XYZ file of C-alpha atoms in Angstrom:
104
model
C -7.137 -27.443 25.269
C -7.406 -24.381 23.062
C -7.452 -20.732 24.042
C -10.306 -18.918 22.263
C -8.549 -15.604 22.811
C -5.619 -16.563 20.575
C -6.310 -15.719 16.957
C -4.193 -16.384 13.889
C -4.161 -14.503 10.597
C -1.956 -14.719 7.521
C 0.437 -11.878 6.850
C 2.110 -11.116 3.529
C 5.770 -10.092 3.839
C 7.051 -8.177 0.827
C 10.797 -7.606 0.565
C 11.867 -3.978 0.263
C 14.876 -2.544 -1.550
C 16.725 -1.993 1.737
C 16.532 -5.716 2.723
C 13.600 -5.071 5.050
C 9.995 -6.186 4.762
C 6.640 -4.463 4.382
C 3.843 -6.462 6.029
C 0.140 -6.469 5.243
C -2.779 -8.476 6.589
C -5.141 -9.138 3.662
C -8.069 -9.841 5.999
C -7.638 -6.772 8.206
C -8.111 -3.420 6.501
C -5.278 -0.940 6.936
C -3.214 -3.134 9.303
C 0.314 -2.683 7.992
C 3.818 -2.534 9.392
C 7.427 -3.004 8.364
C 10.815 -3.923 9.710
C 14.490 -3.829 8.857
C 14.721 -7.639 9.015
C 12.361 -10.586 8.780
C 12.515 -11.066 12.553
C 11.746 -7.427 13.324
C 8.931 -7.478 10.771
C 7.381 -10.536 12.431
C 7.519 -8.935 15.891
C 5.966 -5.757 14.494
C 3.306 -7.815 12.696
C 2.278 -9.444 15.984
C 1.958 -6.035 17.611
C -0.053 -4.477 14.790
C -2.360 -7.518 14.672
C -3.034 -7.207 18.398
C -3.754 -3.489 18.076
C -6.061 -3.978 15.114
C -8.132 -6.727 16.732
C -8.141 -5.982 20.468
C -11.431 -4.063 20.301
C -13.118 -6.314 17.704
C -13.439 -9.669 19.465
C -17.104 -10.006 18.512
C -16.639 -9.354 14.798
C -13.332 -10.964 13.808
C -12.888 -11.419 10.056
C -12.519 -14.876 8.545
C -8.904 -15.665 7.656
C -8.024 -16.264 4.018
C -6.589 -19.706 3.315
C -2.902 -20.203 2.670
C -3.715 -21.727 -0.731
C -5.640 -18.648 -1.836
C -2.938 -16.253 -0.628
C -0.202 -18.270 -2.319
C -2.032 -17.835 -5.616
C -2.607 -14.116 -4.991
C 0.978 -13.419 -3.840
C 3.226 -15.988 -5.547
C 6.495 -14.109 -4.941
C 5.896 -12.944 -1.355
C 6.596 -14.710 1.928
C 3.379 -15.623 3.761
C 3.415 -16.347 7.484
C 0.589 -16.935 9.923
C 0.791 -14.539 12.866
C -0.860 -15.353 16.200
C -1.835 -12.975 18.966
C -3.470 -13.455 22.356
C -6.224 -10.850 22.502
C -6.137 -10.922 26.318
C -2.571 -9.585 26.221
C -2.714 -7.379 23.123
C -2.435 -4.100 25.078
C 0.766 -5.338 26.765
C 2.216 -6.231 23.370
C 1.532 -2.826 21.862
C 4.288 -0.305 21.398
C 3.851 3.408 22.140
C 1.556 5.195 19.702
C 4.367 7.406 18.393
C 6.408 4.457 17.106
C 6.917 4.911 13.337
C 7.454 1.219 12.634
C 3.956 0.122 13.696
C 0.894 1.457 11.944
C -2.784 0.660 12.236
C -4.931 3.130 10.383
C -8.608 3.678 10.953
Protein backbone atom coordinates (compact mmCIF):
# COMPACT_ATOMS: atom_id res chain seq x y z
CA UNK A 1 0.00 0.00 0.00
CA UNK A 2 1.37 3.39 -0.96
CA UNK A 3 0.68 6.77 0.57
CA UNK A 4 -0.10 9.33 -2.16
CA UNK A 5 0.79 12.15 0.23
CA UNK A 6 4.44 11.08 0.43
CA UNK A 7 6.49 12.64 -2.33
CA UNK A 8 10.15 12.14 -3.18
CA UNK A 9 12.49 14.52 -4.98
CA UNK A 10 16.22 14.44 -5.66
CA UNK A 11 18.41 16.89 -3.81
CA UNK A 12 21.94 17.90 -4.78
CA UNK A 13 24.34 18.20 -1.83
CA UNK A 14 27.37 20.34 -2.58
CA UNK A 15 30.23 20.29 -0.08
CA UNK A 16 31.23 23.67 1.33
CA UNK A 17 34.65 24.84 2.46
CA UNK A 18 33.66 24.49 6.13
CA UNK A 19 32.81 20.75 5.77
CA UNK A 20 29.09 21.49 5.55
CA UNK A 21 26.72 21.09 2.63
CA UNK A 22 24.61 23.42 0.51
CA UNK A 23 21.45 21.69 -0.74
CA UNK A 24 19.36 22.46 -3.80
CA UNK A 25 16.32 20.80 -5.34
CA UNK A 26 16.69 21.07 -9.14
CA UNK A 27 12.96 20.50 -9.68
CA UNK A 28 11.74 23.03 -7.11
CA UNK A 29 12.62 26.65 -7.80
CA UNK A 30 14.34 28.49 -4.97
CA UNK A 31 14.14 25.60 -2.46
CA UNK A 32 17.58 25.64 -0.86
CA UNK A 33 19.09 24.93 2.53
CA UNK A 34 22.38 24.02 4.15
CA UNK A 35 23.85 22.30 7.16
CA UNK A 36 27.07 21.90 9.09
CA UNK A 37 27.10 18.13 8.43
CA UNK A 38 25.56 15.73 5.94
CA UNK A 39 23.02 14.60 8.54
CA UNK A 40 21.95 18.13 9.44
CA UNK A 41 21.74 19.01 5.75
CA UNK A 42 19.45 16.03 5.10
CA UNK A 43 17.13 16.97 7.98
CA UNK A 44 17.02 20.56 6.73
CA UNK A 45 16.38 19.34 3.18
CA UNK A 46 13.33 17.38 4.36
CA UNK A 47 11.98 20.47 6.10
CA UNK A 48 12.54 22.81 3.16
CA UNK A 49 10.96 20.28 0.77
CA UNK A 50 7.86 20.07 2.96
CA UNK A 51 7.60 23.86 3.16
CA UNK A 52 8.03 24.29 -0.58
CA UNK A 53 5.40 21.71 -1.53
CA UNK A 54 2.78 21.80 1.23
CA UNK A 55 0.57 24.27 -0.66
CA UNK A 56 1.17 22.82 -4.15
CA UNK A 57 -0.31 19.33 -3.97
CA UNK A 58 -2.26 19.80 -7.20
CA UNK A 59 0.68 20.98 -9.29
CA UNK A 60 3.72 19.01 -8.12
CA UNK A 61 6.67 19.13 -10.53
CA UNK A 62 7.97 15.97 -12.17
CA UNK A 63 11.17 14.72 -10.52
CA UNK A 64 14.34 14.60 -12.59
CA UNK A 65 15.84 11.13 -12.94
CA UNK A 66 18.92 10.11 -11.00
CA UNK A 67 20.71 9.35 -14.28
CA UNK A 68 20.14 12.86 -15.60
CA UNK A 69 21.23 14.51 -12.34
CA UNK A 70 24.35 12.36 -12.15
CA UNK A 71 25.36 13.66 -15.56
CA UNK A 72 24.54 17.26 -14.62
CA UNK A 73 26.29 17.12 -11.21
CA UNK A 74 29.07 14.52 -11.49
CA UNK A 75 30.99 15.67 -8.40
CA UNK A 76 28.05 16.29 -6.04
CA UNK A 77 26.24 13.90 -3.72
CA UNK A 78 22.65 13.27 -4.86
CA UNK A 79 20.06 11.93 -2.44
CA UNK A 80 16.33 11.44 -2.81
CA UNK A 81 14.43 13.23 -0.05
CA UNK A 82 10.91 12.16 0.93
CA UNK A 83 8.29 14.17 2.77
CA UNK A 84 4.74 13.42 3.88
CA UNK A 85 2.69 16.40 2.75
CA UNK A 86 0.07 15.67 5.43
CA UNK A 87 2.69 16.36 8.11
CA UNK A 88 4.78 19.05 6.41
CA UNK A 89 3.62 21.85 8.75
CA UNK A 90 4.71 19.80 11.79
CA UNK A 91 8.12 19.26 10.21
CA UNK A 92 8.71 22.93 9.53
CA UNK A 93 11.02 24.97 11.70
CA UNK A 94 10.21 28.53 12.82
CA UNK A 95 10.29 31.07 10.01
CA UNK A 96 13.23 32.95 11.55
CA UNK A 97 15.57 29.95 11.33
CA UNK A 98 18.58 30.94 9.18
CA UNK A 99 19.43 27.38 8.15
CA UNK A 100 16.19 26.75 6.25
CA UNK A 101 15.24 28.88 3.28
CA UNK A 102 12.41 28.70 0.79
CA UNK A 103 12.20 31.79 -1.35
CA UNK A 104 9.18 32.87 -3.32
